[in-house]
Amino acid sequence: MPETSLYQGSGRNLLEIQIVPGYRRGMSTCENLESRSDEKLADLIKGQGETFAQKQEAEAAFNLLYERHATVLLGFLKVRCSSHVVAGDIAQETWLRAWQKIPEYFDGSHFRGWLFQIAKNLLLDEFRKKKMTSLSEGMDAPDMQDAAQAFINQEEKQQLQDCLSQLDDSRQQIVQLRLSGQSHREISDQLQIDYTTVQTRFHRAKQFLEECVQSTRKETA
């Protein structure tokens, strides 16, 4: 992997990935990587360990992805973290995990969204750790805890919504009605669906949603 390091200077924390040797010199042999989309660059990273040439190309592709997204990612984290040092640490860990997980988990759809989901998961972990530490030490930091909990709730809600959209219309309706507080019997009467069928569809939908949310977290953990 391209070497990563956290530099500090002028009162700011700058996350930087050092350009791999020969990166700029080798650009012409990499079919002008700069013109490729994020998703095409990620595809090159998937072949990072097959040959020496492919490894070099993968590292060059990763450097380009870093150049395109590092500033925005770090800015996103800085406004959500208690300090810029923490933001830099999470950003660095995000890029490390991206390099490690692209070959197995990136599905080729939208790199920036996938990258930011890794960062969000790490941020959630940081919030949870700080919340538990605050509770164990008896610290009173309601504003920080409220903000952290709001962020956690929003992320979990979005993950559930993304998974819910993958269900067919009938199961989506049943789940949404259950979430609104209706019983299986009330849903059966409203949708004119057999009571047992409602129970079965809801049970299977719930099982799917649980597995889907867990899978989403694992892919970007």
mmCIF file with all atom_site columns, C-alpha atoms in Angstrom:
data_model
loop_
_atom_site.group_PDB
_atom_site.id
_atom_site.type_symbol
_atom_site.label_atom_id
_atom_site.label_alt_id
_atom_site.label_comp_id
_atom_site.label_asym_id
_atom_site.label_entity_id
_atom_site.label_seq_id
_atom_site.pdbx_PDB_ins_code
_atom_site.Cartn_x
_atom_site.Cartn_y
_atom_site.Cartn_z
_atom_site.occupancy
_atom_site.B_iso_or_equiv
_atom_site.pdbx_formal_charge
_atom_site.auth_seq_id
_atom_site.auth_comp_id
_atom_site.auth_asym_id
_atom_site.auth_atom_id
_atom_site.pdbx_PDB_model_num
ATOM 1   C CA . MET A 1 1   ? 0.000   0.000   0.000   1.00 0.00 ? 1   MET A CA 1
ATOM 2   C CA . PRO A 1 2   ? 1.185   3.592   -0.525  1.00 0.00 ? 2   PRO A CA 1
ATOM 3   C CA . GLU A 1 3   ? 2.835   4.712   2.698   1.00 0.00 ? 3   GLU A CA 1
ATOM 4   C CA . THR A 1 4   ? 0.570   6.832   4.888   1.00 0.00 ? 4   THR A CA 1
ATOM 5   C CA . SER A 1 5   ? 1.572   9.394   7.454   1.00 0.00 ? 5   SER A CA 1
ATOM 6   C CA . LEU A 1 6   ? -0.036  12.152  9.513   1.00 0.00 ? 6   LEU A CA 1
ATOM 7   C CA . TYR A 1 7   ? 1.762   15.453  9.276   1.00 0.00 ? 7   TYR A CA 1
ATOM 8   C CA . GLN A 1 8   ? 1.268   18.375  11.632  1.00 0.00 ? 8   GLN A CA 1
ATOM 9   C CA . GLY A 1 9   ? 2.168   21.912  10.780  1.00 0.00 ? 9   GLY A CA 1
ATOM 10  C CA . SER A 1 10  ? 0.968   25.517  10.998  1.00 0.00 ? 10  SER A CA 1
ATOM 11  C CA . GLY A 1 11  ? -1.579  24.495  13.597  1.00 0.00 ? 11  GLY A CA 1
ATOM 12  C CA . ARG A 1 12  ? -3.318  22.095  11.235  1.00 0.00 ? 12  ARG A CA 1
ATOM 13  C CA . ASN A 1 13  ? -3.320  18.314  10.913  1.00 0.00 ? 13  ASN A CA 1
ATOM 14  C CA . LEU A 1 14  ? -2.835  17.223  7.344   1.00 0.00 ? 14  LEU A CA 1
ATOM 15  C CA . LEU A 1 15  ? -3.460  13.660  6.286   1.00 0.00 ? 15  LEU A CA 1
ATOM 16  C CA . GLU A 1 16  ? -1.151  12.811  3.412   1.00 0.00 ? 16  GLU A CA 1
ATOM 17  C CA . ILE A 1 17  ? -0.328  9.694   1.459   1.00 0.00 ? 17  ILE A CA 1
ATOM 18  C CA . GLN A 1 18  ? 3.187   9.835   0.090   1.00 0.00 ? 18  GLN A CA 1
ATOM 19  C CA . ILE A 1 19  ? 3.358   9.512   -3.678  1.00 0.00 ? 19  ILE A CA 1
ATOM 20  C CA . VAL A 1 20  ? 4.779   6.119   -4.573  1.00 0.00 ? 20  VAL A CA 1
ATOM 21  C CA . PRO A 1 21  ? 8.195   6.132   -6.311  1.00 0.00 ? 21  PRO A CA 1
ATOM 22  C CA . GLY A 1 22  ? 7.878   6.759   -10.024 1.00 0.00 ? 22  GLY A CA 1
ATOM 23  C CA . TYR A 1 23  ? 4.178   7.624   -9.746  1.00 0.00 ? 23  TYR A CA 1
ATOM 24  C CA . ARG A 1 24  ? 4.358   10.737  -11.937 1.00 0.00 ? 24  ARG A CA 1
ATOM 25  C CA . ARG A 1 25  ? 7.038   9.307   -14.197 1.00 0.00 ? 25  ARG A CA 1
ATOM 26  C CA . GLY A 1 26  ? 4.957   6.218   -14.807 1.00 0.00 ? 26  GLY A CA 1
ATOM 27  C CA . MET A 1 27  ? 1.751   8.012   -15.669 1.00 0.00 ? 27  MET A CA 1
ATOM 28  C CA . SER A 1 28  ? 2.211   7.521   -19.416 1.00 0.00 ? 28  SER A CA 1
ATOM 29  C CA . THR A 1 29  ? 2.509   3.764   -18.940 1.00 0.00 ? 29  THR A CA 1
ATOM 30  C CA . CYS A 1 30  ? -0.716  3.674   -16.915 1.00 0.00 ? 30  CYS A CA 1
ATOM 31  C CA . GLU A 1 31  ? -2.920  4.719   -19.831 1.00 0.00 ? 31  GLU A CA 1
ATOM 32  C CA . ASN A 1 32  ? -3.414  8.235   -18.456 1.00 0.00 ? 32  ASN A CA 1
ATOM 33  C CA . LEU A 1 33  ? -5.061  7.220   -15.192 1.00 0.00 ? 33  LEU A CA 1
ATOM 34  C CA . GLU A 1 34  ? -6.098  10.785  -14.462 1.00 0.00 ? 34  GLU A CA 1
ATOM 35  C CA . SER A 1 35  ? -8.809  10.566  -17.110 1.00 0.00 ? 35  SER A CA 1
ATOM 36  C CA . ARG A 1 36  ? -10.394 7.520   -15.498 1.00 0.00 ? 36  ARG A CA 1
ATOM 37  C CA . SER A 1 37  ? -13.401 7.603   -13.214 1.00 0.00 ? 37  SER A CA 1
ATOM 38  C CA . ASP A 1 38  ? -13.142 6.780   -9.521  1.00 0.00 ? 38  ASP A CA 1
ATOM 39  C CA . GLU A 1 39  ? -14.810 3.455   -10.155 1.00 0.00 ? 39  GLU A CA 1
ATOM 40  C CA . LYS A 1 40  ? -12.333 2.520   -12.911 1.00 0.00 ? 40  LYS A CA 1
ATOM 41  C CA . LEU A 1 41  ? -9.438  3.406   -10.626 1.00 0.00 ? 41  LEU A CA 1
ATOM 42  C CA . ALA A 1 42  ? -10.928 1.223   -7.914  1.00 0.00 ? 42  ALA A CA 1
ATOM 43  C CA . ASP A 1 43  ? -11.078 -1.640  -10.402 1.00 0.00 ? 43  ASP A CA 1
ATOM 44  C CA . LEU A 1 44  ? -7.312  -1.337  -10.876 1.00 0.00 ? 44  LEU A CA 1
ATOM 45  C CA . ILE A 1 45  ? -6.807  -1.571  -7.127  1.00 0.00 ? 45  ILE A CA 1
ATOM 46  C CA . LYS A 1 46  ? -8.662  -4.883  -7.072  1.00 0.00 ? 46  LYS A CA 1
ATOM 47  C CA . GLY A 1 47  ? -5.718  -6.414  -8.930  1.00 0.00 ? 47  GLY A CA 1
ATOM 48  C CA . GLN A 1 48  ? -3.137  -4.944  -6.547  1.00 0.00 ? 48  GLN A CA 1
ATOM 49  C CA . GLY A 1 49  ? -1.372  -8.206  -5.674  1.00 0.00 ? 49  GLY A CA 1
ATOM 50  C CA . GLU A 1 50  ? -1.213  -10.190 -8.919  1.00 0.00 ? 50  GLU A CA 1
ATOM 51  C CA . THR A 1 51  ? 1.949   -8.821  -10.558 1.00 0.00 ? 51  THR A CA 1
ATOM 52  C CA . PHE A 1 52  ? 4.507   -6.133  -9.767  1.00 0.00 ? 52  PHE A CA 1
ATOM 53  C CA . ALA A 1 53  ? 3.233   -3.958  -12.639 1.00 0.00 ? 53  ALA A CA 1
ATOM 54  C CA . GLN A 1 54  ? -0.352  -4.297  -11.441 1.00 0.00 ? 54  GLN A CA 1
ATOM 55  C CA . LYS A 1 55  ? 0.695   -3.402  -7.906  1.00 0.00 ? 55  LYS A CA 1
ATOM 56  C CA . GLN A 1 56  ? 2.374   -0.231  -9.168  1.00 0.00 ? 56  GLN A CA 1
ATOM 57  C CA . GLU A 1 57  ? -0.693  0.644   -11.208 1.00 0.00 ? 57  GLU A CA 1
ATOM 58  C CA . ALA A 1 58  ? -2.930  -0.016  -8.203  1.00 0.00 ? 58  ALA A CA 1
ATOM 59  C CA . GLU A 1 59  ? -0.828  2.265   -6.006  1.00 0.00 ? 59  GLU A CA 1
ATOM 60  C CA . ALA A 1 60  ? -0.919  5.013   -8.628  1.00 0.00 ? 60  ALA A CA 1
ATOM 61  C CA . ALA A 1 61  ? -4.701  4.634   -8.879  1.00 0.00 ? 61  ALA A CA 1
ATOM 62  C CA . PHE A 1 62  ? -5.021  4.833   -5.094  1.00 0.00 ? 62  PHE A CA 1
ATOM 63  C CA . ASN A 1 63  ? -2.933  8.000   -4.998  1.00 0.00 ? 63  ASN A CA 1
ATOM 64  C CA . LEU A 1 64  ? -5.263  9.585   -7.536  1.00 0.00 ? 64  LEU A CA 1
ATOM 65  C CA . LEU A 1 65  ? -8.314  8.644   -5.508  1.00 0.00 ? 65  LEU A CA 1
ATOM 66  C CA . TYR A 1 66  ? -6.646  10.171  -2.471  1.00 0.00 ? 66  TYR A CA 1
ATOM 67  C CA . GLU A 1 67  ? -5.880  13.385  -4.348  1.00 0.00 ? 67  GLU A CA 1
ATOM 68  C CA . ARG A 1 68  ? -9.502  13.657  -5.476  1.00 0.00 ? 68  ARG A CA 1
ATOM 69  C CA . HIS A 1 69  ? -11.230 13.004  -2.173  1.00 0.00 ? 69  HIS A CA 1
ATOM 70  C CA . ALA A 1 70  ? -8.860  13.531  0.782   1.00 0.00 ? 70  ALA A CA 1
ATOM 71  C CA . THR A 1 71  ? -9.584  17.229  1.341   1.00 0.00 ? 71  THR A CA 1
ATOM 72  C CA . VAL A 1 72  ? -13.364 16.806  1.239   1.00 0.00 ? 72  VAL A CA 1
ATOM 73  C CA . LEU A 1 73  ? -13.255 13.746  3.480   1.00 0.00 ? 73  LEU A CA 1
ATOM 74  C CA . LEU A 1 74  ? -11.078 15.450  6.079   1.00 0.00 ? 74  LEU A CA 1
ATOM 75  C CA . GLY A 1 75  ? -13.323 18.518  6.029   1.00 0.00 ? 75  GLY A CA 1
ATOM 76  C CA . PHE A 1 76  ? -16.367 16.311  6.556   1.00 0.00 ? 76  PHE A CA 1
ATOM 77  C CA . LEU A 1 77  ? -14.740 14.733  9.605   1.00 0.00 ? 77  LEU A CA 1
ATOM 78  C CA . LYS A 1 78  ? -13.393 17.972  11.102  1.00 0.00 ? 78  LYS A CA 1
ATOM 79  C CA . VAL A 1 79  ? -16.846 19.504  11.496  1.00 0.00 ? 79  VAL A CA 1
ATOM 80  C CA . ARG A 1 80  ? -18.083 16.349  13.248  1.00 0.00 ? 80  ARG A CA 1
ATOM 81  C CA . CYS A 1 81  ? -15.160 15.537  15.541  1.00 0.00 ? 81  CYS A CA 1
ATOM 82  C CA . SER A 1 82  ? -14.168 16.968  18.887  1.00 0.00 ? 82  SER A CA 1
ATOM 83  C CA . SER A 1 83  ? -10.691 17.824  17.559  1.00 0.00 ? 83  SER A CA 1
ATOM 84  C CA . HIS A 1 84  ? -8.801  18.009  14.288  1.00 0.00 ? 84  HIS A CA 1
ATOM 85  C CA . VAL A 1 85  ? -6.388  15.379  15.567  1.00 0.00 ? 85  VAL A CA 1
ATOM 86  C CA . VAL A 1 86  ? -9.245  12.886  15.933  1.00 0.00 ? 86  VAL A CA 1
ATOM 87  C CA . ALA A 1 87  ? -10.514 13.851  12.482  1.00 0.00 ? 87  ALA A CA 1
ATOM 88  C CA . GLY A 1 88  ? -7.077  13.211  11.007  1.00 0.00 ? 88  GLY A CA 1
ATOM 89  C CA . ASP A 1 89  ? -6.798  9.838   12.726  1.00 0.00 ? 89  ASP A CA 1
ATOM 90  C CA . ILE A 1 90  ? -10.204 8.739   11.424  1.00 0.00 ? 90  ILE A CA 1
ATOM 91  C CA . ALA A 1 91  ? -9.363  9.978   7.933   1.00 0.00 ? 91  ALA A CA 1
ATOM 92  C CA . GLN A 1 92  ? -6.111  8.024   7.947   1.00 0.00 ? 92  GLN A CA 1
ATOM 93  C CA . GLU A 1 93  ? -7.888  4.873   9.124   1.00 0.00 ? 93  GLU A CA 1
ATOM 94  C CA . THR A 1 94  ? -10.549 5.399   6.445   1.00 0.00 ? 94  THR A CA 1
ATOM 95  C CA . TRP A 1 95  ? -7.955  5.388   3.671   1.00 0.00 ? 95  TRP A CA 1
ATOM 96  C CA . LEU A 1 96  ? -6.195  2.370   5.153   1.00 0.00 ? 96  LEU A CA 1
ATOM 97  C CA . ARG A 1 97  ? -9.442  0.401   5.251   1.00 0.00 ? 97  ARG A CA 1
ATOM 98  C CA . ALA A 1 98  ? -10.367 1.533   1.757   1.00 0.00 ? 98  ALA A CA 1
ATOM 99  C CA . TRP A 1 99  ? -7.099  0.134   0.391   1.00 0.00 ? 99  TRP A CA 1
ATOM 100 C CA . GLN A 1 100 ? -7.634  -3.137  2.245   1.00 0.00 ? 100 GLN A CA 1
ATOM 101 C CA . LYS A 1 101 ? -11.309 -3.579  1.417   1.00 0.00 ? 101 LYS A CA 1
ATOM 102 C CA . ILE A 1 102 ? -11.673 -2.372  -2.182  1.00 0.00 ? 102 ILE A CA 1
ATOM 103 C CA . PRO A 1 103 ? -10.676 -5.790  -3.629  1.00 0.00 ? 103 PRO A CA 1
ATOM 104 C CA . GLU A 1 104 ? -13.380 -7.660  -1.725  1.00 0.00 ? 104 GLU A CA 1
ATOM 105 C CA . TYR A 1 105 ? -16.132 -5.224  -0.841  1.00 0.00 ? 105 TYR A CA 1
ATOM 106 C CA . PHE A 1 106 ? -16.305 -2.353  -3.330  1.00 0.00 ? 106 PHE A CA 1
ATOM 107 C CA . ASP A 1 107 ? -19.132 -3.139  -5.739  1.00 0.00 ? 107 ASP A CA 1
ATOM 108 C CA . GLY A 1 108 ? -18.173 -0.586  -8.392  1.00 0.00 ? 108 GLY A CA 1
ATOM 109 C CA . SER A 1 109 ? -21.208 1.659   -7.957  1.00 0.00 ? 109 SER A CA 1
ATOM 110 C CA . HIS A 1 110 ? -20.084 4.939   -6.326  1.00 0.00 ? 110 HIS A CA 1
ATOM 111 C CA . PHE A 1 111 ? -16.638 5.243   -4.797  1.00 0.00 ? 111 PHE A CA 1
ATOM 112 C CA . ARG A 1 112 ? -17.050 8.492   -2.850  1.00 0.00 ? 112 ARG A CA 1
ATOM 113 C CA . GLY A 1 113 ? -20.267 7.280   -1.223  1.00 0.00 ? 113 GLY A CA 1
ATOM 114 C CA . TRP A 1 114 ? -18.583 3.990   -0.306  1.00 0.00 ? 114 TRP A CA 1
ATOM 115 C CA . LEU A 1 115 ? -15.529 5.795   1.074   1.00 0.00 ? 115 LEU A CA 1
ATOM 116 C CA . PHE A 1 116 ? -17.637 8.160   3.154   1.00 0.00 ? 116 PHE A CA 1
ATOM 117 C CA . GLN A 1 117 ? -19.613 5.251   4.562   1.00 0.00 ? 117 GLN A CA 1
ATOM 118 C CA . ILE A 1 118 ? -16.370 3.800   5.913   1.00 0.00 ? 118 ILE A CA 1
ATOM 119 C CA . ALA A 1 119 ? -15.619 7.171   7.503   1.00 0.00 ? 119 ALA A CA 1
ATOM 120 C CA . LYS A 1 120 ? -19.131 7.388   8.956   1.00 0.00 ? 120 LYS A CA 1
ATOM 121 C CA . ASN A 1 121 ? -18.840 3.929   10.496  1.00 0.00 ? 121 ASN A CA 1
ATOM 122 C CA . LEU A 1 122 ? -15.503 4.852   12.080  1.00 0.00 ? 122 LEU A CA 1
ATOM 123 C CA . LEU A 1 123 ? -17.040 8.104   13.311  1.00 0.00 ? 123 LEU A CA 1
ATOM 124 C CA . LEU A 1 124 ? -19.937 6.174   14.838  1.00 0.00 ? 124 LEU A CA 1
ATOM 125 C CA . ASP A 1 125 ? -17.449 3.919   16.623  1.00 0.00 ? 125 ASP A CA 1
ATOM 126 C CA . GLU A 1 126 ? -15.645 6.997   17.954  1.00 0.00 ? 126 GLU A CA 1
ATOM 127 C CA . PHE A 1 127 ? -18.891 8.527   19.195  1.00 0.00 ? 127 PHE A CA 1
ATOM 128 C CA . ARG A 1 128 ? -19.912 5.300   20.898  1.00 0.00 ? 128 ARG A CA 1
ATOM 129 C CA . LYS A 1 129 ? -16.514 4.967   22.597  1.00 0.00 ? 129 LYS A CA 1
ATOM 130 C CA . LYS A 1 130 ? -16.645 8.539   23.861  1.00 0.00 ? 130 LYS A CA 1
ATOM 131 C CA . LYS A 1 131 ? -20.196 8.089   25.074  1.00 0.00 ? 131 LYS A CA 1
ATOM 132 C CA . MET A 1 132 ? -19.286 4.941   27.016  1.00 0.00 ? 132 MET A CA 1
ATOM 133 C CA . THR A 1 133 ? -16.186 6.640   28.435  1.00 0.00 ? 133 THR A CA 1
ATOM 134 C CA . SER A 1 134 ? -18.251 9.624   29.531  1.00 0.00 ? 134 SER A CA 1
ATOM 135 C CA . LEU A 1 135 ? -20.751 7.372   31.262  1.00 0.00 ? 135 LEU A CA 1
ATOM 136 C CA . SER A 1 136 ? -18.096 5.263   32.995  1.00 0.00 ? 136 SER A CA 1
ATOM 137 C CA . GLU A 1 137 ? -16.215 8.341   34.233  1.00 0.00 ? 137 GLU A CA 1
ATOM 138 C CA . GLY A 1 138 ? -19.373 10.123  35.323  1.00 0.00 ? 138 GLY A CA 1
ATOM 139 C CA . MET A 1 139 ? -18.725 13.039  32.996  1.00 0.00 ? 139 MET A CA 1
ATOM 140 C CA . ASP A 1 140 ? -21.587 15.371  32.187  1.00 0.00 ? 140 ASP A CA 1
ATOM 141 C CA . ALA A 1 141 ? -21.432 16.264  28.497  1.00 0.00 ? 141 ALA A CA 1
ATOM 142 C CA . PRO A 1 142 ? -25.067 16.282  27.328  1.00 0.00 ? 142 PRO A CA 1
ATOM 143 C CA . ASP A 1 143 ? -24.496 18.439  24.251  1.00 0.00 ? 143 ASP A CA 1
ATOM 144 C CA . MET A 1 144 ? -21.762 16.159  22.922  1.00 0.00 ? 144 MET A CA 1
ATOM 145 C CA . GLN A 1 145 ? -23.741 13.047  23.751  1.00 0.00 ? 145 GLN A CA 1
ATOM 146 C CA . ASP A 1 146 ? -26.936 14.392  22.196  1.00 0.00 ? 146 ASP A CA 1
ATOM 147 C CA . ALA A 1 147 ? -25.109 15.327  19.006  1.00 0.00 ? 147 ALA A CA 1
ATOM 148 C CA . ALA A 1 148 ? -23.410 11.945  18.870  1.00 0.00 ? 148 ALA A CA 1
ATOM 149 C CA . GLN A 1 149 ? -26.663 10.066  19.465  1.00 0.00 ? 149 GLN A CA 1
ATOM 150 C CA . ALA A 1 150 ? -28.444 12.114  16.804  1.00 0.00 ? 150 ALA A CA 1
ATOM 151 C CA . PHE A 1 151 ? -25.730 11.231  14.296  1.00 0.00 ? 151 PHE A CA 1
ATOM 152 C CA . ILE A 1 152 ? -25.871 7.545   15.245  1.00 0.00 ? 152 ILE A CA 1
ATOM 153 C CA . ASN A 1 153 ? -29.646 7.480   14.948  1.00 0.00 ? 153 ASN A CA 1
ATOM 154 C CA . GLN A 1 154 ? -29.563 9.169   11.544  1.00 0.00 ? 154 GLN A CA 1
ATOM 155 C CA . GLU A 1 155 ? -26.974 6.754   10.168  1.00 0.00 ? 155 GLU A CA 1
ATOM 156 C CA . GLU A 1 156 ? -28.846 3.707   11.448  1.00 0.00 ? 156 GLU A CA 1
ATOM 157 C CA . LYS A 1 157 ? -32.090 5.074   10.024  1.00 0.00 ? 157 LYS A CA 1
ATOM 158 C CA . GLN A 1 158 ? -30.441 5.588   6.619   1.00 0.00 ? 158 GLN A CA 1
ATOM 159 C CA . GLN A 1 159 ? -28.997 2.081   6.619   1.00 0.00 ? 159 GLN A CA 1
ATOM 160 C CA . LEU A 1 160 ? -32.421 0.643   7.406   1.00 0.00 ? 160 LEU A CA 1
ATOM 161 C CA . GLN A 1 161 ? -34.079 2.757   4.703   1.00 0.00 ? 161 GLN A CA 1
ATOM 162 C CA . ASP A 1 162 ? -31.565 1.618   2.086   1.00 0.00 ? 162 ASP A CA 1
ATOM 163 C CA . CYS A 1 163 ? -32.247 -2.013  2.972   1.00 0.00 ? 163 CYS A CA 1
ATOM 164 C CA . LEU A 1 164 ? -36.007 -1.465  3.101   1.00 0.00 ? 164 LEU A CA 1
ATOM 165 C CA . SER A 1 165 ? -35.977 -0.188  -0.487  1.00 0.00 ? 165 SER A CA 1
ATOM 166 C CA . GLN A 1 166 ? -34.704 -3.598  -1.601  1.00 0.00 ? 166 GLN A CA 1
ATOM 167 C CA . LEU A 1 167 ? -37.918 -5.338  -0.480  1.00 0.00 ? 167 LEU A CA 1
ATOM 168 C CA . ASP A 1 168 ? -40.872 -5.824  -2.811  1.00 0.00 ? 168 ASP A CA 1
ATOM 169 C CA . ASP A 1 169 ? -43.812 -3.413  -2.477  1.00 0.00 ? 169 ASP A CA 1
ATOM 170 C CA . SER A 1 170 ? -45.959 -5.766  -0.389  1.00 0.00 ? 170 SER A CA 1
ATOM 171 C CA . ARG A 1 171 ? -43.276 -6.401  2.224   1.00 0.00 ? 171 ARG A CA 1
ATOM 172 C CA . GLN A 1 172 ? -42.344 -2.709  2.312   1.00 0.00 ? 172 GLN A CA 1
ATOM 173 C CA . GLN A 1 173 ? -45.958 -1.844  3.078   1.00 0.00 ? 173 GLN A CA 1
ATOM 174 C CA . ILE A 1 174 ? -46.204 -4.425  5.826   1.00 0.00 ? 174 ILE A CA 1
ATOM 175 C CA . VAL A 1 175 ? -42.965 -3.305  7.482   1.00 0.00 ? 175 VAL A CA 1
ATOM 176 C CA . GLN A 1 176 ? -43.900 0.376   7.296   1.00 0.00 ? 176 GLN A CA 1
ATOM 177 C CA . LEU A 1 177 ? -47.331 -0.314  8.797   1.00 0.00 ? 177 LEU A CA 1
ATOM 178 C CA . ARG A 1 178 ? -45.771 -2.361  11.597  1.00 0.00 ? 178 ARG A CA 1
ATOM 179 C CA . LEU A 1 179 ? -43.309 0.467   12.283  1.00 0.00 ? 179 LEU A CA 1
ATOM 180 C CA . SER A 1 180 ? -46.263 2.856   12.504  1.00 0.00 ? 180 SER A CA 1
ATOM 181 C CA . GLY A 1 181 ? -47.700 0.702   15.296  1.00 0.00 ? 181 GLY A CA 1
ATOM 182 C CA . GLN A 1 182 ? -50.319 -1.396  13.527  1.00 0.00 ? 182 GLN A CA 1
ATOM 183 C CA . SER A 1 183 ? -50.828 -5.029  14.491  1.00 0.00 ? 183 SER A CA 1
ATOM 184 C CA . HIS A 1 184 ? -50.672 -7.979  12.102  1.00 0.00 ? 184 HIS A CA 1
ATOM 185 C CA . ARG A 1 185 ? -54.470 -8.228  12.293  1.00 0.00 ? 185 ARG A CA 1
ATOM 186 C CA . GLU A 1 186 ? -54.952 -4.557  11.422  1.00 0.00 ? 186 GLU A CA 1
ATOM 187 C CA . ILE A 1 187 ? -52.533 -4.857  8.500   1.00 0.00 ? 187 ILE A CA 1
ATOM 188 C CA . SER A 1 188 ? -54.342 -7.958  7.281   1.00 0.00 ? 188 SER A CA 1
ATOM 189 C CA . ASP A 1 189 ? -57.664 -6.101  7.279   1.00 0.00 ? 189 ASP A CA 1
ATOM 190 C CA . GLN A 1 190 ? -56.241 -2.958  5.669   1.00 0.00 ? 190 GLN A CA 1
ATOM 191 C CA . LEU A 1 191 ? -54.332 -4.675  2.860   1.00 0.00 ? 191 LEU A CA 1
ATOM 192 C CA . GLN A 1 192 ? -56.835 -7.506  2.398   1.00 0.00 ? 192 GLN A CA 1
ATOM 193 C CA . ILE A 1 193 ? -54.092 -10.088 2.844   1.00 0.00 ? 193 ILE A CA 1
ATOM 194 C CA . ASP A 1 194 ? -54.459 -13.321 4.812   1.00 0.00 ? 194 ASP A CA 1
ATOM 195 C CA . TYR A 1 195 ? -53.380 -12.878 8.450   1.00 0.00 ? 195 TYR A CA 1
ATOM 196 C CA . THR A 1 196 ? -50.895 -15.777 8.310   1.00 0.00 ? 196 THR A CA 1
ATOM 197 C CA . THR A 1 197 ? -49.411 -14.374 5.104   1.00 0.00 ? 197 THR A CA 1
ATOM 198 C CA . VAL A 1 198 ? -48.876 -11.007 6.787   1.00 0.00 ? 198 VAL A CA 1
ATOM 199 C CA . GLN A 1 199 ? -47.077 -12.693 9.679   1.00 0.00 ? 199 GLN A CA 1
ATOM 200 C CA . THR A 1 200 ? -44.879 -14.744 7.351   1.00 0.00 ? 200 THR A CA 1
ATOM 201 C CA . ARG A 1 201 ? -43.977 -11.802 5.095   1.00 0.00 ? 201 ARG A CA 1
ATOM 202 C CA . PHE A 1 202 ? -43.173 -9.576  8.043   1.00 0.00 ? 202 PHE A CA 1
ATOM 203 C CA . HIS A 1 203 ? -40.997 -12.227 9.679   1.00 0.00 ? 203 HIS A CA 1
ATOM 204 C CA . ARG A 1 204 ? -39.029 -12.801 6.464   1.00 0.00 ? 204 ARG A CA 1
ATOM 205 C CA . ALA A 1 205 ? -38.747 -9.070  5.792   1.00 0.00 ? 205 ALA A CA 1
ATOM 206 C CA . LYS A 1 206 ? -37.464 -8.469  9.334   1.00 0.00 ? 206 LYS A CA 1
ATOM 207 C CA . GLN A 1 207 ? -34.893 -11.233 8.932   1.00 0.00 ? 207 GLN A CA 1
ATOM 208 C CA . PHE A 1 208 ? -33.750 -9.777  5.604   1.00 0.00 ? 208 PHE A CA 1
ATOM 209 C CA . LEU A 1 209 ? -33.446 -6.262  7.044   1.00 0.00 ? 209 LEU A CA 1
ATOM 210 C CA . GLU A 1 210 ? -31.378 -7.452  9.997   1.00 0.00 ? 210 GLU A CA 1
ATOM 211 C CA . GLU A 1 211 ? -29.000 -9.350  7.707   1.00 0.00 ? 211 GLU A CA 1
ATOM 212 C CA . CYS A 1 212 ? -28.852 -6.463  5.228   1.00 0.00 ? 212 CYS A CA 1
ATOM 213 C CA . VAL A 1 213 ? -27.946 -3.874  7.864   1.00 0.00 ? 213 VAL A CA 1
ATOM 214 C CA . GLN A 1 214 ? -25.304 -6.171  9.369   1.00 0.00 ? 214 GLN A CA 1
ATOM 215 C CA . SER A 1 215 ? -23.861 -6.830  5.911   1.00 0.00 ? 215 SER A CA 1
ATOM 216 C CA . THR A 1 216 ? -23.710 -3.084  5.160   1.00 0.00 ? 216 THR A CA 1
ATOM 217 C CA . ARG A 1 217 ? -21.808 -2.454  8.362   1.00 0.00 ? 217 ARG A CA 1
ATOM 218 C CA . LYS A 1 218 ? -19.427 -5.327  7.704   1.00 0.00 ? 218 LYS A CA 1
ATOM 219 C CA . GLU A 1 219 ? -18.645 -4.185  4.156   1.00 0.00 ? 219 GLU A CA 1
ATOM 220 C CA . THR A 1 220 ? -17.617 -0.762  5.344   1.00 0.00 ? 220 THR A CA 1
ATOM 221 C CA . ALA A 1 221 ? -16.256 -1.629  8.774   1.00 0.00 ? 221 ALA A CA 1
#
